Coordinates of C-alpha atoms in Angstrom, one line a residue:
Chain G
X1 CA 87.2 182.2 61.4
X2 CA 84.3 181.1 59.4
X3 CA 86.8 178.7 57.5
X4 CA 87.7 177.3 60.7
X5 CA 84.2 176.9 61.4
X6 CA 83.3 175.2 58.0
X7 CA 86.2 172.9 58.7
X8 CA 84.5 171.4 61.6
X9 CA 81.1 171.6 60.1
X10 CA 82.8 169.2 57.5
X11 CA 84.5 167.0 60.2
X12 CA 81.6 166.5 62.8
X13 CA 78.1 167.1 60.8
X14 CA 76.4 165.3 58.2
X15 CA 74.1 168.4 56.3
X16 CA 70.8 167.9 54.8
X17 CA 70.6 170.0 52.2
X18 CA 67.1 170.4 50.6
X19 CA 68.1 168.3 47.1
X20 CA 71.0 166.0 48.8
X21 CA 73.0 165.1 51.8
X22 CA 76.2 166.5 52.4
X23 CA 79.3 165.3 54.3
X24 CA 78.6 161.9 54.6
X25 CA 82.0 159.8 53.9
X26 CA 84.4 159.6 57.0
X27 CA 87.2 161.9 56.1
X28 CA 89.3 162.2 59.6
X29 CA 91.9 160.0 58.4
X30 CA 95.3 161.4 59.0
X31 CA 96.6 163.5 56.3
X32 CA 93.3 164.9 55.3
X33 CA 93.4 167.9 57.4
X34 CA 96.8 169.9 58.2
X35 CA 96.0 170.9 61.4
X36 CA 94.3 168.0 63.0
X37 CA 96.1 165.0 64.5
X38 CA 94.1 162.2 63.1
X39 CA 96.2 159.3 64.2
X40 CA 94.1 156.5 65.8
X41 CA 95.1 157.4 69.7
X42 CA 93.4 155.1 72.1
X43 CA 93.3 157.0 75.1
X44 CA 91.8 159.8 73.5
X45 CA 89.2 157.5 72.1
X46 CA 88.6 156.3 75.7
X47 CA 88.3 159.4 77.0
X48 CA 86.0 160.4 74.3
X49 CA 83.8 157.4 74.1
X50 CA 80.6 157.1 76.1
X51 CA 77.5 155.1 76.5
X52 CA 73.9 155.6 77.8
X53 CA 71.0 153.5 78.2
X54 CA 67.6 155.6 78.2
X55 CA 65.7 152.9 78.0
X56 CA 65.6 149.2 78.6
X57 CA 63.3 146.4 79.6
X58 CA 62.8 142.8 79.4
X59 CA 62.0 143.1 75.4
X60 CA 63.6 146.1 74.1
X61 CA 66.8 148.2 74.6
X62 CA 67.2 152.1 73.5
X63 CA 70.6 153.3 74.2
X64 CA 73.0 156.0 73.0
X65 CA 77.0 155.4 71.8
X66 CA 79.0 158.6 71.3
X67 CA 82.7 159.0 69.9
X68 CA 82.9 155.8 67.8
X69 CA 82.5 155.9 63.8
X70 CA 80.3 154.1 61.4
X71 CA 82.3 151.2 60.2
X72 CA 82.3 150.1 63.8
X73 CA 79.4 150.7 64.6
X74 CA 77.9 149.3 61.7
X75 CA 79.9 145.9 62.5
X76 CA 78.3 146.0 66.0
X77 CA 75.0 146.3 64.2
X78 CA 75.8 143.1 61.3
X79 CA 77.3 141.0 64.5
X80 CA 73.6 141.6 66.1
X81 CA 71.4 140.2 63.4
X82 CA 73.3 137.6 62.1
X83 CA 76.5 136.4 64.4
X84 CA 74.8 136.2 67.8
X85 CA 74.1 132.6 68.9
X86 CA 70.9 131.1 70.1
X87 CA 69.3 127.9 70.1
X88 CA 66.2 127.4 67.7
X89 CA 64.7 124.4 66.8
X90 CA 66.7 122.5 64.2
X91 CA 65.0 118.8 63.7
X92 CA 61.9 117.6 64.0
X93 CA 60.8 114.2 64.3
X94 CA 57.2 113.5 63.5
X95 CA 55.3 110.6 65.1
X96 CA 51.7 111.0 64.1
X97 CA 50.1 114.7 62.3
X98 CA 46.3 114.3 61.5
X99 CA 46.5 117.8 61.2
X100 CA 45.7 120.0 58.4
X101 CA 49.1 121.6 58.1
X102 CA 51.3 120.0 56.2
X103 CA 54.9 118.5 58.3
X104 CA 56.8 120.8 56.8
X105 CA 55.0 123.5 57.6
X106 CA 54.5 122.8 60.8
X107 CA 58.3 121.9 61.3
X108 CA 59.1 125.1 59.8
X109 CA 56.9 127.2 62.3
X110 CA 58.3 125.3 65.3
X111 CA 61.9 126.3 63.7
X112 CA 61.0 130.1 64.2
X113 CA 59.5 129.8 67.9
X114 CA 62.4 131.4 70.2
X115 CA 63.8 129.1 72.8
X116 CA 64.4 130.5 76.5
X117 CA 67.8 128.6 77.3
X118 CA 71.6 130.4 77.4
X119 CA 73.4 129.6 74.1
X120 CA 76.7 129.9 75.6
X121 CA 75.9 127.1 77.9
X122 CA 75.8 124.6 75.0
X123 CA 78.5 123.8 72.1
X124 CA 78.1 123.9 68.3
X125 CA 76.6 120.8 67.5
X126 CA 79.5 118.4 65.2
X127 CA 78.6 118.1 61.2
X128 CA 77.7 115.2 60.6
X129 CA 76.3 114.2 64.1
X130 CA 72.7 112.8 63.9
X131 CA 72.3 111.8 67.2
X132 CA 73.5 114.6 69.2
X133 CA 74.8 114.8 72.8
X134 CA 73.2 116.2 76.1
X135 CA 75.7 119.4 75.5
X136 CA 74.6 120.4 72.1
X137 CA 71.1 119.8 72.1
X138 CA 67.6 120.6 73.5
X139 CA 64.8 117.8 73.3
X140 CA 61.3 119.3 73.6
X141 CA 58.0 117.2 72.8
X142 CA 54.5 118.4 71.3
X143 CA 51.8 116.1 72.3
X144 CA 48.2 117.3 71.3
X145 CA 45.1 115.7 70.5
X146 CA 42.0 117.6 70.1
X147 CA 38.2 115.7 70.6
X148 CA 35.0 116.8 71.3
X149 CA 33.7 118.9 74.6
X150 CA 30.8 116.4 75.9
X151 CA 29.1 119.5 77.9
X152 CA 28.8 121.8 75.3
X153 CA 25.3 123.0 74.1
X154 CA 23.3 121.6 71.9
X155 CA 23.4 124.6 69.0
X156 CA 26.4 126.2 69.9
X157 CA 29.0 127.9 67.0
X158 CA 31.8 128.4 69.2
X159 CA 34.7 126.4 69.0
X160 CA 36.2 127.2 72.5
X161 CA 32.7 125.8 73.5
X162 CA 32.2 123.1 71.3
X163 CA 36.1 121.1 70.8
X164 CA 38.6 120.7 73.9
X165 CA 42.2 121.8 72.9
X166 CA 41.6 123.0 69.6
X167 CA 44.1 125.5 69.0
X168 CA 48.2 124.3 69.9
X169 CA 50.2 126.6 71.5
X170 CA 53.5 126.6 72.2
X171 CA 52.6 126.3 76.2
X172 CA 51.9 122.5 75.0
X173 CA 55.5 122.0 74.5
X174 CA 57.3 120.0 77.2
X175 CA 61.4 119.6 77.9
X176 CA 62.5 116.8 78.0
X177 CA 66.0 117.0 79.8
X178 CA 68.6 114.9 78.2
X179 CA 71.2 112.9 80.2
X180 CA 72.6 115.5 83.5
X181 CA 70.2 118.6 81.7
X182 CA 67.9 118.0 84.7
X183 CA 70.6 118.5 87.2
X184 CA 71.9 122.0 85.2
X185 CA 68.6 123.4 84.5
X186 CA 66.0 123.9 87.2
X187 CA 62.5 123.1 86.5
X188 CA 60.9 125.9 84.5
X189 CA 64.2 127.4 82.8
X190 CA 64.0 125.9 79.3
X191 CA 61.1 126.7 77.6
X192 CA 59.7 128.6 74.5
X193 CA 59.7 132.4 75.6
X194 CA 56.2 133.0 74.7
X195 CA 53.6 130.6 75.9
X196 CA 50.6 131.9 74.1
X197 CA 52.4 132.1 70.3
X198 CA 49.5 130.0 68.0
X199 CA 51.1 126.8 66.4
X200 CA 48.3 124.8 64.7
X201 CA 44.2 124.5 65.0
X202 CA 42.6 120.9 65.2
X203 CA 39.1 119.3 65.0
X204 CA 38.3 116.4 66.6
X205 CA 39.7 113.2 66.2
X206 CA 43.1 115.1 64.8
X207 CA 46.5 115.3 66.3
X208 CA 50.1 116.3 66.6
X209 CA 52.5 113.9 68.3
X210 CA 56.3 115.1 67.7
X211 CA 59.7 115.4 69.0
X212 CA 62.2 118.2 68.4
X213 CA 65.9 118.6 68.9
X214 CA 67.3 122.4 69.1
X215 CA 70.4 123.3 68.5
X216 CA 72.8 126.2 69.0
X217 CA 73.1 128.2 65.5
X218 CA 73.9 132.1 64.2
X219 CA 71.1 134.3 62.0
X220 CA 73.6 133.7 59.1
X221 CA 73.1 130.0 58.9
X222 CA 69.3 130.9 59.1
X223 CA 67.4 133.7 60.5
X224 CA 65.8 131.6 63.2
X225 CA 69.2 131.7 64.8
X226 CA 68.7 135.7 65.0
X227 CA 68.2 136.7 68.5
X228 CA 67.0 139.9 67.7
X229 CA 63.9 140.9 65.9
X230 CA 65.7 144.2 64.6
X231 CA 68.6 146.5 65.6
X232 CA 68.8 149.7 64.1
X233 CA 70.7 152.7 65.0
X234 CA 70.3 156.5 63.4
X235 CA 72.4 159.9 64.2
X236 CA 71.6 162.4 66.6
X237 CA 69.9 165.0 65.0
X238 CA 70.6 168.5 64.8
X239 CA 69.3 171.5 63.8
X240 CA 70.2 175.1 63.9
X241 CA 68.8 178.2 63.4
X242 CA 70.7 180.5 61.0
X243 CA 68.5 184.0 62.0
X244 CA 65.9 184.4 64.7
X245 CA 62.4 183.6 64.1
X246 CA 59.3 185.6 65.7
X247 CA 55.9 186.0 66.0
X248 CA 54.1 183.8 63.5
X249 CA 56.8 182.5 61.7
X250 CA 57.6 180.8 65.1
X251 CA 54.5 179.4 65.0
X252 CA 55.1 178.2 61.2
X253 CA 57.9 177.0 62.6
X254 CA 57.0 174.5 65.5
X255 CA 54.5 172.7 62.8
X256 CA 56.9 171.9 60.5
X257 CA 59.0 169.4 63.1
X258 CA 58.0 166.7 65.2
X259 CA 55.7 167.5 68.3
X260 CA 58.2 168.8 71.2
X261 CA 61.4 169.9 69.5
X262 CA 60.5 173.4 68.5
X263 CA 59.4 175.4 71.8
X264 CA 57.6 179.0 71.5
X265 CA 58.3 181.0 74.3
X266 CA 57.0 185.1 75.2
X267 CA 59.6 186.9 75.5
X268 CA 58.8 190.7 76.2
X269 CA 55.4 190.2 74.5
X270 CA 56.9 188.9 71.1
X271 CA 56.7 185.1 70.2
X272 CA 60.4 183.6 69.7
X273 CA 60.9 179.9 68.5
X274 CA 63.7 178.1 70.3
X275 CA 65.1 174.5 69.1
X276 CA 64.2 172.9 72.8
X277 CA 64.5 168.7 72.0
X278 CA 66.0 168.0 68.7
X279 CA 66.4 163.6 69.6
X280 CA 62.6 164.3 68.9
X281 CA 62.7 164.8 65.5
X282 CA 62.3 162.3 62.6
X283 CA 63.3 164.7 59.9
X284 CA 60.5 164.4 57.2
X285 CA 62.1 167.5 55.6
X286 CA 58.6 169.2 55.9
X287 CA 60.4 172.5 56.5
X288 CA 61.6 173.2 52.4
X289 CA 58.0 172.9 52.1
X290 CA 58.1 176.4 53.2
X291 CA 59.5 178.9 51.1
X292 CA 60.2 181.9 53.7
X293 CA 61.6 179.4 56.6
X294 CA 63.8 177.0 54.7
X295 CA 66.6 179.4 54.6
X296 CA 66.3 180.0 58.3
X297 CA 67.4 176.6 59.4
X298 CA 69.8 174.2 59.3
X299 CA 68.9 170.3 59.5
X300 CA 72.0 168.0 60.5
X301 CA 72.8 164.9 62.3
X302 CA 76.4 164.6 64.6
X303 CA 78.4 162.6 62.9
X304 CA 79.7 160.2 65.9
X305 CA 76.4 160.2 67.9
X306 CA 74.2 157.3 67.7
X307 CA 71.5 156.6 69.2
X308 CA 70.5 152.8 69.1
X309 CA 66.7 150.9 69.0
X310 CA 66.6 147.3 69.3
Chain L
X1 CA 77.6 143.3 74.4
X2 CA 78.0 139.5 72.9
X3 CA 78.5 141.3 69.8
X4 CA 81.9 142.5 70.8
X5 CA 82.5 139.5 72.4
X6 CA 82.3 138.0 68.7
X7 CA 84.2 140.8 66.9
X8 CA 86.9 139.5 69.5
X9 CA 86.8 136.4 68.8
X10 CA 87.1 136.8 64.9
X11 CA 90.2 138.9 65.3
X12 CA 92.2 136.6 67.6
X13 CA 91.2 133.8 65.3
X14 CA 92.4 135.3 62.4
X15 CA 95.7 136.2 64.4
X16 CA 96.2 132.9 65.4
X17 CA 95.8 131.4 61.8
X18 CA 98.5 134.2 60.8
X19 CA 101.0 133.0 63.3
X20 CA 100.7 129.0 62.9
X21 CA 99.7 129.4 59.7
X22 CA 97.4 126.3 59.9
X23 CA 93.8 126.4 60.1
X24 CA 91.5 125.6 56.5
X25 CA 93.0 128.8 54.7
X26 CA 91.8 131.8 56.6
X27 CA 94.0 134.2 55.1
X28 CA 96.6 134.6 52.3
X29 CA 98.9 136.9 51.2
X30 CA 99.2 138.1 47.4
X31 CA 101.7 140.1 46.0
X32 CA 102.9 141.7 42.7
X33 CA 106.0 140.5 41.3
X34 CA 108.6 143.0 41.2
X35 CA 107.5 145.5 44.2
X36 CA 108.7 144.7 47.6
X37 CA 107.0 144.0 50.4
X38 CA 105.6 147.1 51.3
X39 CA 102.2 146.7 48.8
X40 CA 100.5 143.4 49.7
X41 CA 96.8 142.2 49.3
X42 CA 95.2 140.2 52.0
X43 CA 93.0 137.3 51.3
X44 CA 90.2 137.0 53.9
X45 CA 88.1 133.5 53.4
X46 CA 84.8 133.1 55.1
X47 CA 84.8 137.1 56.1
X48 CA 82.6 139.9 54.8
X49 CA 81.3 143.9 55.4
X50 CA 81.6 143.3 59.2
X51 CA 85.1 142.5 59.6
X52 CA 86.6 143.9 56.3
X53 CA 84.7 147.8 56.8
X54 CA 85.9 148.2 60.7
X55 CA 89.4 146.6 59.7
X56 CA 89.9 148.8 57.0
X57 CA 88.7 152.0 59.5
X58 CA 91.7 151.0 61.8
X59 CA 94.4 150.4 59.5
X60 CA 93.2 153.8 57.7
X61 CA 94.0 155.5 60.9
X62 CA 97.5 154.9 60.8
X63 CA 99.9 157.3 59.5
X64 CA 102.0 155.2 57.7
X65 CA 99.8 153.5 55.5
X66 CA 99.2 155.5 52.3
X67 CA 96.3 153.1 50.7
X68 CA 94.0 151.0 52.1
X69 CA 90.9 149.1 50.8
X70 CA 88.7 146.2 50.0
X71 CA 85.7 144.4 47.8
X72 CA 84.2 141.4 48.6
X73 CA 84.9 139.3 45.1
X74 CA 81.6 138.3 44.3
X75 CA 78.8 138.2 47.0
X76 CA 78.3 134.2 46.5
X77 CA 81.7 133.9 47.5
X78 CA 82.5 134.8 51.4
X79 CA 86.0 136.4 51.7
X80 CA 87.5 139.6 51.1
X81 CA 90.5 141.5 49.4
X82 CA 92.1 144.0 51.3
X83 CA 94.9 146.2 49.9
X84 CA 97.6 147.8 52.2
X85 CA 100.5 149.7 50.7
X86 CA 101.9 151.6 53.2
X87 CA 104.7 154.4 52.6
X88 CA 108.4 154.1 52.6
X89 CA 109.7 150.6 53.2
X90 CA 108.1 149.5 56.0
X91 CA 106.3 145.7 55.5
X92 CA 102.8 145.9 55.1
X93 CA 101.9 143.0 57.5
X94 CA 103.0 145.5 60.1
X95 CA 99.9 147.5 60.0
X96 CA 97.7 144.8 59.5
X97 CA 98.8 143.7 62.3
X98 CA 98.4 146.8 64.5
X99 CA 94.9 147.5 63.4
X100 CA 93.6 143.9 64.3
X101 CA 95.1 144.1 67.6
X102 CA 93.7 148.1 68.1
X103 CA 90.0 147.0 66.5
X104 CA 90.6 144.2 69.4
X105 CA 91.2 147.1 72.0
X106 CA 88.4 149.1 70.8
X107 CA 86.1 146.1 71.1
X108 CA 86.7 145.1 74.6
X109 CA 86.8 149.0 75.9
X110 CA 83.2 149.6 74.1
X111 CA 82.1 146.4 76.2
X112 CA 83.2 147.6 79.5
X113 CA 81.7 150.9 78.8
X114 CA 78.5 149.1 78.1
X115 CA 78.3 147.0 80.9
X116 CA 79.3 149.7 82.9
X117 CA 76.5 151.5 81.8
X118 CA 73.8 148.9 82.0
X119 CA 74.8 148.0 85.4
X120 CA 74.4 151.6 86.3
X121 CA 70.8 152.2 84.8
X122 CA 69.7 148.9 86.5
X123 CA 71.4 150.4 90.0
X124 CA 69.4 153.6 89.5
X125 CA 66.1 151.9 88.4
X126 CA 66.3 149.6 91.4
X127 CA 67.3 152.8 93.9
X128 CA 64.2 155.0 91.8
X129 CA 61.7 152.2 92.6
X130 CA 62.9 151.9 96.1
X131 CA 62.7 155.9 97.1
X132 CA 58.9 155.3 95.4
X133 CA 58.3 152.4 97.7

């Protein structure tokens, strides 16, 4: 029996142990075990497999993926960051910068700003194409000039007051639709997706006149092209406990974890400590701190449960 | 998920290349003078961790194969070894095979679960906000 259980301790839980992690390597491959069927079986991966979303808005996604393994799921997580198209600013042709940052600064910081437009409505631009076509590329023009504000005060320090578009954002860019773009795209769809991001500061009589081109790209070509600003998964936690803890230990015990995964409850006038919400915890291992309670527990993470931030 | 979309899209490249044999070198075959054609390394060009890790999962899976691995040569350099020998006589470009076109199947089933699910949290976040209303 307890072999049995150890067995699939071994297949389904990674152990942290309080000098090292145990358990980590994949080892369900068929042959390992003599009385598991470990051939790949896709209908009992389907019926296995499952997804949740717990959370998700307009800038960030928290989701959870159980019954799949790590290679895959770290592939997803490589294809995320740095094989996911998206058009980012590629080219940049300066007219007239009076500025104090340098062109290739500012070129580089207009490279980074993320564009609002569908990549898989545009193709890979062609190597060795200067020009580019209407279905490759984005056209977008930065016009600023910043002078002085007639009606300011006389002894006024503030430069909202004193200088009339000082600071550039990236609200002062402008599409300019290429060839049928205008006809495809309604007004108001292309544009940076912040409006408010900080591009340069001017003083009168300075100013920034450019053109840029965007084109489609992936975050291995440059991170730019990365549409994400970070995916990350980690495995469900979970934690066990070996013997039943009262009274103050309990109390001992609901310290040592994250706020809301150790409950206390009364239970015929004796304090008992029950595991209520382990997804809470961020192991920080502050329980082998504690000489009485580290035997008492178990920390672990399921093997094929992960539970994804981005 | 794009992502899955892109595993995809790898795979059936790479399958494509195999059967016209065409395309700028995407895969070779090397093998050891002397054996038959049951031990074979694959030579991935332009290919890394994401492909070769998952790929080498899948073919693992399979009963037949008794070894199966692979290093990327030298991290300047993008491609990939990848070492099948599978037991008794049966041709190691069989398994390959079968694992690209199951990683495939895995791929688009995690993508209908996902946009099953997405669909189903926006249907209950619109029907929440409405019983609120």
């Amino acid at each position: 029996m307890a072999a049995a259980q150890a067995v699939e301790e071994m297949r389904s839980r990674v152990v942290l142990g309080e000098f090292g992690v145990r358990n980590v390597h994949t080892t369900d491959f068929p042959g390992n075990y003599s009385s598991y069927d470990d051939a790949w079986d896709q209908d009992r991966f389907e019926k296995n497999f499952r997804v949740d979303v717990v959370h998700m808005d307009e800038n960030s996604l928290e989701f959870d993926m159980v019954g799949i393994d790590a290679a895959i799921a770290n592939a997803f997580r490589r294809i995320l960051l740095a094989e996911v198209p998206t058009m980012a600013v590629e080219k940049v042709f300066v007219y007239n910068n009076t500025s104090i940052v340098q062109d290739e600064i500012l070129a580089h910081r207009l490279g980074l700003i993320p564009i609002h437009a569908d990549p898989r409505l545009f193709e890979y631009r062609n190597q060795g194409d200067e020009e580019g076509t209407e279905i490759d590329t984005l056209q977008f023009r930065l016009q600023v000039r910043c002078t002085r504000n007639p009606q300011a005060a006389k002894d006024s320090s503030d430069p909202n007051e004193l200088y009339v578009n000082h600071k550039v954002y990236t609200r002062h860019m402008t599409w300019v639709p290429l060839g049928n773009q205008a006809d495809l795209f309604p007004e108001g769809t292309i544009r940076p997706v912040h409006d408010d991001i900080l591009i340069a500061q001017l003083r009168p009589g300075q100013e920034i006149d450019l053109l840029m081109h965007c084109v489609k790209g992936i975050g291995k070509d440059h991170a730019k092209f990365s549409p994400v600003a970070t995916a990350s998964y980690r495995l469900l936690p979970d934690i066990t406990l070996l013997k039943p803890v009262e009274g103050e230990a309990a109390e001992e015990l609901s310290r040592c974890f994250s706020p809301g995964v150790v409950e206390v409850q009364e239970i015929q006038g004796k304090k008992v400590a029950r595991i209520a919400n382990p997804r809470l915890d961020t192991f920080s291992r502050e329980i082998f701190r504690n000489e009485k309670l580290k035997k008492v527990v178990q920390l672990a993470r399921v093997r094929d449960h992960y539970i994804w931030k981005k | 998920m794009e992502e899955d979309q892109e595993l995809e899209r790898k795979i059936s490249g790479l399958k494509t290349s195999m059967a016209e044999g065409e395309r700028k070198t995407a895969l070779e075959m090397v093998q050891a003078a002397g054996t038959d054609r049951h031990c074979v390394t694959f030579v991935l060009h332009e290919e890394d961790h994401t492909l070769g890790n998952s790929l080498r999962y899948m073919i693992m899976k399979n009963p037949e194969v008794e070894f199966c691995g692979y290093t990327t040569t030298h991290p300047s350099e993008s491609k990939i070894n990848l070492r099948i020998q599978t037991r008794g006589a049966l041709p190691a470009v069989e398994p390959f095979q079968r694992g690209l076109t199951e990683l495939m199947n895995v791929c688009q089933h995690v993508l209908d679960k996902f946009e099953a699910s997405i669909k189903d949290y926006k249907d209950q976040k619109a029907s929440r906000s409405e019983s609120t209303l």
